[in-house]
Amino acid sequence: MKKDKSNEGINNQNGSSKDIMMHRVNQVFDKMAEDVRGMVGENNSRKYKR
């Protein structure tokens, strides 16, 4: 299985690979939560404009 370029050098960083993976998961989760908040905000503003 090929590694993608975003995973290159993961073993050269300080910290365990589990910590690095959890950091990435948290970054993705935070981005998704921000996007959902934006969508909910747009939906609410449309609802009140009617």
mmCIF file with all atom_site columns, N, CA and C in Angstrom:
data_model
loop_
_atom_site.group_PDB
_atom_site.id
_atom_site.type_symbol
_atom_site.label_atom_id
_atom_site.label_alt_id
_atom_site.label_comp_id
_atom_site.label_asym_id
_atom_site.label_entity_id
_atom_site.label_seq_id
_atom_site.pdbx_PDB_ins_code
_atom_site.Cartn_x
_atom_site.Cartn_y
_atom_site.Cartn_z
_atom_site.occupancy
_atom_site.B_iso_or_equiv
_atom_site.pdbx_formal_charge
_atom_site.auth_seq_id
_atom_site.auth_comp_id
_atom_site.auth_asym_id
_atom_site.auth_atom_id
_atom_site.pdbx_PDB_model_num
ATOM 1   N N  . MET A 1 1  ? 0.849   -1.188 0.000  1.00 0.00 ? 1  MET A N  1
ATOM 2   C CA . MET A 1 1  ? 0.000   0.000  0.000  1.00 0.00 ? 1  MET A CA 1
ATOM 3   C C  . MET A 1 1  ? 0.885   1.239  0.000  1.00 0.00 ? 1  MET A C  1
ATOM 4   N N  . LYS A 1 2  ? 0.602   2.174  -0.860 1.00 0.00 ? 2  LYS A N  1
ATOM 5   C CA . LYS A 1 2  ? 1.394   3.394  -0.941 1.00 0.00 ? 2  LYS A CA 1
ATOM 6   C C  . LYS A 1 2  ? 0.968   4.390  0.122  1.00 0.00 ? 2  LYS A C  1
ATOM 7   N N  . LYS A 1 3  ? 1.943   5.101  0.666  1.00 0.00 ? 3  LYS A N  1
ATOM 8   C CA . LYS A 1 3  ? 1.639   6.185  1.600  1.00 0.00 ? 3  LYS A CA 1
ATOM 9   C C  . LYS A 1 3  ? 1.429   7.455  0.786  1.00 0.00 ? 3  LYS A C  1
ATOM 10  N N  . ASP A 1 4  ? 0.479   8.284  1.195  1.00 0.00 ? 4  ASP A N  1
ATOM 11  C CA . ASP A 1 4  ? 0.356   9.562  0.489  1.00 0.00 ? 4  ASP A CA 1
ATOM 12  C C  . ASP A 1 4  ? 1.358   10.538 1.093  1.00 0.00 ? 4  ASP A C  1
ATOM 13  N N  . LYS A 1 5  ? 1.597   11.625 0.390  1.00 0.00 ? 5  LYS A N  1
ATOM 14  C CA . LYS A 1 5  ? 2.648   12.557 0.787  1.00 0.00 ? 5  LYS A CA 1
ATOM 15  C C  . LYS A 1 5  ? 2.386   13.232 2.127  1.00 0.00 ? 5  LYS A C  1
ATOM 16  N N  . SER A 1 6  ? 1.122   13.335 2.548  1.00 0.00 ? 6  SER A N  1
ATOM 17  C CA . SER A 1 6  ? 0.816   13.977 3.824  1.00 0.00 ? 6  SER A CA 1
ATOM 18  C C  . SER A 1 6  ? 1.318   13.145 4.992  1.00 0.00 ? 6  SER A C  1
ATOM 19  N N  . ASN A 1 7  ? 1.561   11.841 4.784  1.00 0.00 ? 7  ASN A N  1
ATOM 20  C CA . ASN A 1 7  ? 2.046   10.976 5.854  1.00 0.00 ? 7  ASN A CA 1
ATOM 21  C C  . ASN A 1 7  ? 3.560   10.814 5.852  1.00 0.00 ? 7  ASN A C  1
ATOM 22  N N  . GLU A 1 8  ? 4.245   11.367 4.858  1.00 0.00 ? 8  GLU A N  1
ATOM 23  C CA . GLU A 1 8  ? 5.693   11.234 4.811  1.00 0.00 ? 8  GLU A CA 1
ATOM 24  C C  . GLU A 1 8  ? 6.314   11.967 5.982  1.00 0.00 ? 8  GLU A C  1
ATOM 25  N N  . GLY A 1 9  ? 7.312   11.372 6.567  1.00 0.00 ? 9  GLY A N  1
ATOM 26  C CA . GLY A 1 9  ? 8.024   12.012 7.669  1.00 0.00 ? 9  GLY A CA 1
ATOM 27  C C  . GLY A 1 9  ? 7.311   11.913 8.995  1.00 0.00 ? 9  GLY A C  1
ATOM 28  N N  . ILE A 1 10 ? 6.248   11.141 9.066  1.00 0.00 ? 10 ILE A N  1
ATOM 29  C CA . ILE A 1 10 ? 5.476   11.066 10.308 1.00 0.00 ? 10 ILE A CA 1
ATOM 30  C C  . ILE A 1 10 ? 6.317   10.454 11.426 1.00 0.00 ? 10 ILE A C  1
ATOM 31  N N  . ASN A 1 11 ? 7.221   9.548  11.091 1.00 0.00 ? 11 ASN A N  1
ATOM 32  C CA . ASN A 1 11 ? 8.057   8.916  12.107 1.00 0.00 ? 11 ASN A CA 1
ATOM 33  C C  . ASN A 1 11 ? 9.232   9.795  12.507 1.00 0.00 ? 11 ASN A C  1
ATOM 34  N N  . ASN A 1 12 ? 9.496   10.855 11.786 1.00 0.00 ? 12 ASN A N  1
ATOM 35  C CA . ASN A 1 12 ? 10.607  11.739 12.104 1.00 0.00 ? 12 ASN A CA 1
ATOM 36  C C  . ASN A 1 12 ? 10.211  12.855 13.057 1.00 0.00 ? 12 ASN A C  1
ATOM 37  N N  . GLN A 1 13 ? 8.937   13.006 13.324 1.00 0.00 ? 13 GLN A N  1
ATOM 38  C CA . GLN A 1 13 ? 8.465   14.077 14.193 1.00 0.00 ? 13 GLN A CA 1
ATOM 39  C C  . GLN A 1 13 ? 8.532   13.629 15.642 1.00 0.00 ? 13 GLN A C  1
ATOM 40  N N  . ASN A 1 14 ? 8.577   14.594 16.557 1.00 0.00 ? 14 ASN A N  1
ATOM 41  C CA . ASN A 1 14 ? 8.536   14.276 17.981 1.00 0.00 ? 14 ASN A CA 1
ATOM 42  C C  . ASN A 1 14 ? 7.136   13.820 18.348 1.00 0.00 ? 14 ASN A C  1
ATOM 43  N N  . GLY A 1 15 ? 7.036   12.907 19.306 1.00 0.00 ? 15 GLY A N  1
ATOM 44  C CA . GLY A 1 15 ? 5.732   12.389 19.715 1.00 0.00 ? 15 GLY A CA 1
ATOM 45  C C  . GLY A 1 15 ? 5.442   11.073 19.036 1.00 0.00 ? 15 GLY A C  1
ATOM 46  N N  . SER A 1 16 ? 4.521   10.340 19.600 1.00 0.00 ? 16 SER A N  1
ATOM 47  C CA . SER A 1 16 ? 4.188   9.046  19.022 1.00 0.00 ? 16 SER A CA 1
ATOM 48  C C  . SER A 1 16 ? 3.285   9.234  17.804 1.00 0.00 ? 16 SER A C  1
ATOM 49  N N  . SER A 1 17 ? 3.237   8.230  16.959 1.00 0.00 ? 17 SER A N  1
ATOM 50  C CA . SER A 1 17 ? 2.390   8.321  15.769 1.00 0.00 ? 17 SER A CA 1
ATOM 51  C C  . SER A 1 17 ? 0.919   8.403  16.172 1.00 0.00 ? 17 SER A C  1
ATOM 52  N N  . LYS A 1 18 ? 0.564   7.814  17.324 1.00 0.00 ? 18 LYS A N  1
ATOM 53  C CA . LYS A 1 18 ? -0.819  7.899  17.801 1.00 0.00 ? 18 LYS A CA 1
ATOM 54  C C  . LYS A 1 18 ? -1.173  9.349  18.141 1.00 0.00 ? 18 LYS A C  1
ATOM 55  N N  . ASP A 1 19 ? -0.256  10.071 18.781 1.00 0.00 ? 19 ASP A N  1
ATOM 56  C CA . ASP A 1 19 ? -0.493  11.488 19.102 1.00 0.00 ? 19 ASP A CA 1
ATOM 57  C C  . ASP A 1 19 ? -0.640  12.314 17.837 1.00 0.00 ? 19 ASP A C  1
ATOM 58  N N  . ILE A 1 20 ? 0.189   12.029 16.868 1.00 0.00 ? 20 ILE A N  1
ATOM 59  C CA . ILE A 1 20 ? 0.140   12.772 15.602 1.00 0.00 ? 20 ILE A CA 1
ATOM 60  C C  . ILE A 1 20 ? -1.186  12.503 14.887 1.00 0.00 ? 20 ILE A C  1
ATOM 61  N N  . MET A 1 21 ? -1.608  11.242 14.879 1.00 0.00 ? 21 MET A N  1
ATOM 62  C CA . MET A 1 21 ? -2.871  10.891 14.234 1.00 0.00 ? 21 MET A CA 1
ATOM 63  C C  . MET A 1 21 ? -4.044  11.562 14.939 1.00 0.00 ? 21 MET A C  1
ATOM 64  N N  . MET A 1 22 ? -4.046  11.560 16.269 1.00 0.00 ? 22 MET A N  1
ATOM 65  C CA . MET A 1 22 ? -5.134  12.195 17.010 1.00 0.00 ? 22 MET A CA 1
ATOM 66  C C  . MET A 1 22 ? -5.159  13.699 16.751 1.00 0.00 ? 22 MET A C  1
ATOM 67  N N  . HIS A 1 23 ? -4.002  14.306 16.615 1.00 0.00 ? 23 HIS A N  1
ATOM 68  C CA . HIS A 1 23 ? -3.945  15.737 16.297 1.00 0.00 ? 23 HIS A CA 1
ATOM 69  C C  . HIS A 1 23 ? -4.602  16.000 14.948 1.00 0.00 ? 23 HIS A C  1
ATOM 70  N N  . ARG A 1 24 ? -4.309  15.159 13.968 1.00 0.00 ? 24 ARG A N  1
ATOM 71  C CA . ARG A 1 24 ? -4.918  15.316 12.640 1.00 0.00 ? 24 ARG A CA 1
ATOM 72  C C  . ARG A 1 24 ? -6.423  15.097 12.696 1.00 0.00 ? 24 ARG A C  1
ATOM 73  N N  . VAL A 1 25 ? -6.857  14.088 13.453 1.00 0.00 ? 25 VAL A N  1
ATOM 74  C CA . VAL A 1 25 ? -8.288  13.822 13.594 1.00 0.00 ? 25 VAL A CA 1
ATOM 75  C C  . VAL A 1 25 ? -8.975  15.029 14.216 1.00 0.00 ? 25 VAL A C  1
ATOM 76  N N  . ASN A 1 26 ? -8.355  15.592 15.245 1.00 0.00 ? 26 ASN A N  1
ATOM 77  C CA . ASN A 1 26 ? -8.937  16.767 15.900 1.00 0.00 ? 26 ASN A CA 1
ATOM 78  C C  . ASN A 1 26 ? -9.003  17.958 14.958 1.00 0.00 ? 26 ASN A C  1
ATOM 79  N N  . GLN A 1 27 ? -7.988  18.144 14.120 1.00 0.00 ? 27 GLN A N  1
ATOM 80  C CA . GLN A 1 27 ? -8.012  19.240 13.152 1.00 0.00 ? 27 GLN A CA 1
ATOM 81  C C  . GLN A 1 27 ? -9.167  19.073 12.177 1.00 0.00 ? 27 GLN A C  1
ATOM 82  N N  . VAL A 1 28 ? -9.350  17.866 11.666 1.00 0.00 ? 28 VAL A N  1
ATOM 83  C CA . VAL A 1 28 ? -10.431 17.601 10.714 1.00 0.00 ? 28 VAL A CA 1
ATOM 84  C C  . VAL A 1 28 ? -11.784 17.799 11.389 1.00 0.00 ? 28 VAL A C  1
ATOM 85  N N  . PHE A 1 29 ? -11.921 17.301 12.624 1.00 0.00 ? 29 PHE A N  1
ATOM 86  C CA . PHE A 1 29 ? -13.181 17.450 13.351 1.00 0.00 ? 29 PHE A CA 1
ATOM 87  C C  . PHE A 1 29 ? -13.504 18.925 13.578 1.00 0.00 ? 29 PHE A C  1
ATOM 88  N N  . ASP A 1 30 ? -12.500 19.707 13.998 1.00 0.00 ? 30 ASP A N  1
ATOM 89  C CA . ASP A 1 30 ? -12.728 21.139 14.223 1.00 0.00 ? 30 ASP A CA 1
ATOM 90  C C  . ASP A 1 30 ? -13.167 21.837 12.944 1.00 0.00 ? 30 ASP A C  1
ATOM 91  N N  . LYS A 1 31 ? -12.558 21.477 11.811 1.00 0.00 ? 31 LYS A N  1
ATOM 92  C CA . LYS A 1 31 ? -12.924 22.076 10.525 1.00 0.00 ? 31 LYS A CA 1
ATOM 93  C C  . LYS A 1 31 ? -14.365 21.703 10.152 1.00 0.00 ? 31 LYS A C  1
ATOM 94  N N  . MET A 1 32 ? -14.719 20.436 10.357 1.00 0.00 ? 32 MET A N  1
ATOM 95  C CA . MET A 1 32 ? -16.085 20.011 10.041 1.00 0.00 ? 32 MET A CA 1
ATOM 96  C C  . MET A 1 32 ? -17.093 20.717 10.938 1.00 0.00 ? 32 MET A C  1
ATOM 97  N N  . ALA A 1 33 ? -16.785 20.848 12.216 1.00 0.00 ? 33 ALA A N  1
ATOM 98  C CA . ALA A 1 33 ? -17.695 21.524 13.149 1.00 0.00 ? 33 ALA A CA 1
ATOM 99  C C  . ALA A 1 33 ? -17.869 22.986 12.748 1.00 0.00 ? 33 ALA A C  1
ATOM 100 N N  . GLU A 1 34 ? -16.784 23.632 12.319 1.00 0.00 ? 34 GLU A N  1
ATOM 101 C CA . GLU A 1 34 ? -16.861 25.024 11.872 1.00 0.00 ? 34 GLU A CA 1
ATOM 102 C C  . GLU A 1 34 ? -17.747 25.142 10.632 1.00 0.00 ? 34 GLU A C  1
ATOM 103 N N  . ASP A 1 35 ? -17.584 24.216 9.687  1.00 0.00 ? 35 ASP A N  1
ATOM 104 C CA . ASP A 1 35 ? -18.403 24.221 8.470  1.00 0.00 ? 35 ASP A CA 1
ATOM 105 C C  . ASP A 1 35 ? -19.883 24.025 8.799  1.00 0.00 ? 35 ASP A C  1
ATOM 106 N N  . VAL A 1 36 ? -20.178 23.099 9.710  1.00 0.00 ? 36 VAL A N  1
ATOM 107 C CA . VAL A 1 36 ? -21.569 22.844 10.091 1.00 0.00 ? 36 VAL A CA 1
ATOM 108 C C  . VAL A 1 36 ? -22.167 24.072 10.769 1.00 0.00 ? 36 VAL A C  1
ATOM 109 N N  . ARG A 1 37 ? -21.404 24.719 11.648 1.00 0.00 ? 37 ARG A N  1
ATOM 110 C CA . ARG A 1 37 ? -21.902 25.945 12.293 1.00 0.00 ? 37 ARG A CA 1
ATOM 111 C C  . ARG A 1 37 ? -22.233 27.001 11.248 1.00 0.00 ? 37 ARG A C  1
ATOM 112 N N  . GLY A 1 38 ? -21.394 27.111 10.220 1.00 0.00 ? 38 GLY A N  1
ATOM 113 C CA . GLY A 1 38 ? -21.650 28.066 9.150  1.00 0.00 ? 38 GLY A CA 1
ATOM 114 C C  . GLY A 1 38 ? -22.916 27.735 8.384  1.00 0.00 ? 38 GLY A C  1
ATOM 115 N N  . MET A 1 39 ? -23.120 26.451 8.097  1.00 0.00 ? 39 MET A N  1
ATOM 116 C CA . MET A 1 39 ? -24.323 26.041 7.376  1.00 0.00 ? 39 MET A CA 1
ATOM 117 C C  . MET A 1 39 ? -25.575 26.285 8.214  1.00 0.00 ? 39 MET A C  1
ATOM 118 N N  . VAL A 1 40 ? -25.496 25.995 9.508  1.00 0.00 ? 40 VAL A N  1
ATOM 119 C CA . VAL A 1 40 ? -26.644 26.219 10.391 1.00 0.00 ? 40 VAL A CA 1
ATOM 120 C C  . VAL A 1 40 ? -26.945 27.710 10.479 1.00 0.00 ? 40 VAL A C  1
ATOM 121 N N  . GLY A 1 41 ? -25.910 28.521 10.563 1.00 0.00 ? 41 GLY A N  1
ATOM 122 C CA . GLY A 1 41 ? -26.101 29.965 10.611 1.00 0.00 ? 41 GLY A CA 1
ATOM 123 C C  . GLY A 1 41 ? -26.757 30.490 9.348  1.00 0.00 ? 41 GLY A C  1
ATOM 124 N N  . GLU A 1 42 ? -26.318 29.988 8.187  1.00 0.00 ? 42 GLU A N  1
ATOM 125 C CA . GLU A 1 42 ? -26.940 30.393 6.922  1.00 0.00 ? 42 GLU A CA 1
ATOM 126 C C  . GLU A 1 42 ? -28.400 29.980 6.877  1.00 0.00 ? 42 GLU A C  1
ATOM 127 N N  . ASN A 1 43 ? -28.686 28.772 7.321  1.00 0.00 ? 43 ASN A N  1
ATOM 128 C CA . ASN A 1 43 ? -30.046 28.262 7.301  1.00 0.00 ? 43 ASN A CA 1
ATOM 129 C C  . ASN A 1 43 ? -30.948 29.101 8.206  1.00 0.00 ? 43 ASN A C  1
ATOM 130 N N  . ASN A 1 44 ? -30.457 29.440 9.382  1.00 0.00 ? 44 ASN A N  1
ATOM 131 C CA . ASN A 1 44 ? -31.256 30.246 10.306 1.00 0.00 ? 44 ASN A CA 1
ATOM 132 C C  . ASN A 1 44 ? -31.498 31.645 9.761  1.00 0.00 ? 44 ASN A C  1
ATOM 133 N N  . SER A 1 45 ? -30.491 32.235 9.110  1.00 0.00 ? 45 SER A N  1
ATOM 134 C CA . SER A 1 45 ? -30.687 33.578 8.574  1.00 0.00 ? 45 SER A CA 1
ATOM 135 C C  . SER A 1 45 ? -31.691 33.563 7.428  1.00 0.00 ? 45 SER A C  1
ATOM 136 N N  . ARG A 1 46 ? -31.709 32.518 6.622  1.00 0.00 ? 46 ARG A N  1
ATOM 137 C CA . ARG A 1 46 ? -32.693 32.401 5.540  1.00 0.00 ? 46 ARG A CA 1
ATOM 138 C C  . ARG A 1 46 ? -34.095 32.231 6.109  1.00 0.00 ? 46 ARG A C  1
ATOM 139 N N  . LYS A 1 47 ? -34.209 31.457 7.176  1.00 0.00 ? 47 LYS A N  1
ATOM 140 C CA . LYS A 1 47 ? -35.514 31.184 7.769  1.00 0.00 ? 47 LYS A CA 1
ATOM 141 C C  . LYS A 1 47 ? -36.166 32.474 8.285  1.00 0.00 ? 47 LYS A C  1
ATOM 142 N N  . TYR A 1 48 ? -35.367 33.351 8.879  1.00 0.00 ? 48 TYR A N  1
ATOM 143 C CA . TYR A 1 48 ? -35.916 34.568 9.460  1.00 0.00 ? 48 TYR A CA 1
ATOM 144 C C  . TYR A 1 48 ? -36.138 35.677 8.436  1.00 0.00 ? 48 TYR A C  1
ATOM 145 N N  . LYS A 1 49 ? -35.579 35.551 7.228  1.00 0.00 ? 49 LYS A N  1
ATOM 146 C CA . LYS A 1 49 ? -35.785 36.551 6.180  1.00 0.00 ? 49 LYS A CA 1
ATOM 147 C C  . LYS A 1 49 ? -37.144 36.419 5.516  1.00 0.00 ? 49 LYS A C  1
ATOM 148 N N  . ARG A 1 50 ? -37.777 35.256 5.655  1.00 0.00 ? 50 ARG A N  1
ATOM 149 C CA . ARG A 1 50 ? -39.070 35.031 4.992  1.00 0.00 ? 50 ARG A CA 1
ATOM 150 C C  . ARG A 1 50 ? -40.167 35.831 5.607  1.00 0.00 ? 50 ARG A C  1
#
